[in-house]
Amino acid sequence: MVEKPDMKKIKENFLNKLELQFNVEPSQASDKQIYQALSAIIVEELKKKRQKFINKVHSDGKKQVYYLSMEFLMGRSLKTSLYNLEIVKDVEKMLKEYDIRLDDIYEYEPDAGLGNGGLGRLAACYLDALATQAFPAMGYSICYEYGIFKQKLEDGWQTELPDNWLPGGSVWLDARPEMAIDIHFEGELHEYWDNQYHHLSHVNYSTVHAIPYDMYVSGHDSEGVSVLRLWAAKAPNFDMSMFNQGDYEKALGQNAAANAISKVLYPNDNHLEGKSLRLRQQYFLCAASVGDIVNNHMSVYGTLDNLHEKVAIHINDTHPTLAIPELMRVLLDDCGYTWDKAWHIVTNTFAYTNHTVMAEALEKWDVNLVKRIIPRIFSIIVEINNRYCARLMERNNGDSSKTTRMSIIKDNQIHMATLCVVASHSINGVSKLHSEIIKQSVFNDEYMDTPRKFKNVTNGIAYRRWLYQSNPGLTDLLKEKIGDKFLKDGSELKKLCVFENDSAVLEQLMKIKRTNKERFAKYVKQNSKIDINIDSIFDVQVKRLHEYKRQHLNVMNILADYEYLLQNPDADFVPKTYIFAAKAAPGYYLAKQIIKLIWAISEEIRKNPKISQKLSVYFLEDYRVTLSELLMPASDISEQISLAGTEASGTGNMKLMLNGAITLGTLDGANIEIKDAVGDENIIIFGMKTEEVNDLKRTGYNPESYYESNPVIKNCIDRMYHGINGCNFNEVANSLKNSDPYMVLADFDSYRKAQAYSSECYKDSKKWTQMSLNNIAGAGIFSADRAVTEYAKDIWGL
């Protein structure tokens, strides 16, 4: 057992903080003051623990991992820290003496929404798991002043409001101004030769300071603590003479341009062509992080010769790719290494995770933009590419067309994913299917060239957050039946299988689910004055809104059910509540239309008292980590309905199965591995397989033929044209009828059958609860603890 923090000291510290900071005693303090004081104490505890942990790592000469990601969707820290430190009961007891409810205190913390969705949440889960497994790890990202926007629906239309999380969230940030790094943008390169030595100087550049703020992430029952180092951009100094000459705008403008870098998270998770601010953000993150890694390493070892033996740098998707040429720059320009020696260190230090097979999300940067904003980095990328292509020509037996196809720079664009593949010793996908697709299509040439580099690590989740913290009823039942080892080792959940036919356990599972549904329904009632029928199936689709995730396939089925009930209002129909939550990228017009469509259906059905007893739709506004912790335990069906071959993995599917929801999905991403884990009878699969999708694309897919030949499809699409709740949806209807890029119509009939089958299964409550139990029991393999252990062993060499 790991030593717990000393509660006596925590209590003393708590009383002192309230007195010194706010001049109050606990009984007079506001909940907000309690939150500030308690959070500050936990930060101090974690900081001490991290210091002790990292000192031991250094004295043992252990290798460390640095995880670079433009996004970390952290959610709240207080609750997760108290649970991971195993002091939640003690703190509850301490506060109870003053009539303070800990649950009320949690509400004062904003979600640290420094990410758009799955990619950023995965990074956050991995920091938790790395700490739990006691691997020495540090995450790097940007200290965005404004996180992912707050979403408000106005007449069904998504409106974005700023997410100013720092006033409540900054208590979790430990400022480290003494470790600031200077970053250089623009300027000119001057090259000259001196006695056989090639010199290069970068002059007339503009400088931005990167100031680090540390967020500590505790492991569960572990000595380990991870650090997320977030960089804030600051102008280096204020031009007083310009200001004194009366040029106020220009003097202030220089500062504003520098500060803009860490102002706001880009509210988009696929690529933005030619946005210079986005490129600045990426280089700012990479240069600050590489500078920091080098400084850390030098302070321990005094040389960079062994950097690749003691440091693993991981690139989470292509956004931090510039760390590769930046480390080359440091080794070549600052340390005087030869190219070959520097390249040897770099290629043995970096590893890369690919998160998407979609062409539009594989980043490409315009050559002229990169050359202007980061000229030295551009010249290094050009040199990497020249040397790479020269070697390729030899390996490809002079096949210049193949070499051109594989080049990092082509058509005046730098292909970031290709640069990652060339410079990393490991490239991995995030599910078995996705890793195969990468090898067979996206990077097939590269795979044929260097097959040993390509690996798979299926994603995992920090499952304690969605179980131990979010589902107390289920946690207590598991502790009673299988002991508490599952909190540290997810594979222990398998032991629940022996209770598959135990009617008392099944009865308890049903009660727990009902309690969780009541809790969610209470939240909905408080926040939107809407009553949800807790006796209905909660059919849940929560994720970013994107056409490939096919929320509109779900909508088509709801429209078909609605039409059926209009014609047959007294039909025997298992009551169903469809719950959606999703943010759409602000500029993604069709995605916003689909949100409005979901809202319009929910409004129209609500106006029909008879039908709404059997069928209802609810759109959960402003979805975030904290809401997911409330919704996942209440869900019955987990909708994972992306077109086969488009979703890299998914992690919402794992959180839902862990809480006993049944997956209704395609054979895509990690759904395939969920099916392997729970057995065919405990999952509902529909739709085409990846090969069938590819065949249909090859032979030519014609959505209009489905529209003409299938009256149910025709009726649903016509309804969009004619109007739902007084709004028509011509763009969504045209897209489905004329192009349907993600083959909604091709999978529609199969999906309808799967939905009907799910309702049939639900009617047999024993069978349904057995399916649910098997999902909980099978979820252990999707633990982030397992995933980071695979990375540590097979990729990072920890």
PDB file of C-alpha atoms in Angstrom, residues 15 32 96 105 137 142 144 236 264 283 370 420 462 531 566 731:
ATOM      1  CA  LEU A  15      -7.750  26.167   8.468  1.00  0.00           C
ATOM      2  CA  LYS A  32     -16.002  28.881  -3.563  1.00  0.00           C
ATOM      3  CA  LYS A  96     -18.850  17.479   7.449  1.00  0.00           C
ATOM      4  CA  ILE A 105     -17.575  22.012  -3.564  1.00  0.00           C
ATOM      5  CA  ALA A 137       5.983  11.071 -17.560  1.00  0.00           C
ATOM      6  CA  ILE A 142      -0.559  25.069 -24.461  1.00  0.00           C
ATOM      7  CA  TYR A 144      -5.109  28.168 -23.595  1.00  0.00           C
ATOM      8  CA  PRO A 236       9.110  39.672 -24.222  1.00  0.00           C
ATOM      9  CA  VAL A 264      -7.753  30.161 -27.552  1.00  0.00           C
ATOM     10  CA  TYR A 283       5.831  25.675 -33.340  1.00  0.00           C
ATOM     11  CA  VAL A 370       6.354  27.696 -43.180  1.00  0.00           C
ATOM     12  CA  CYS A 420       6.548  11.798 -38.616  1.00  0.00           C
ATOM     13  CA  ALA A 462      -8.751   6.057 -17.246  1.00  0.00           C
ATOM     14  CA  ASP A 531     -39.020  15.251 -17.973  1.00  0.00           C
ATOM     15  CA  LEU A 566     -48.080   8.657 -36.313  1.00  0.00           C
ATOM     16  CA  GLU A 731     -28.873  20.751 -47.141  1.00  0.00           C
TER      17      GLU A 731
END
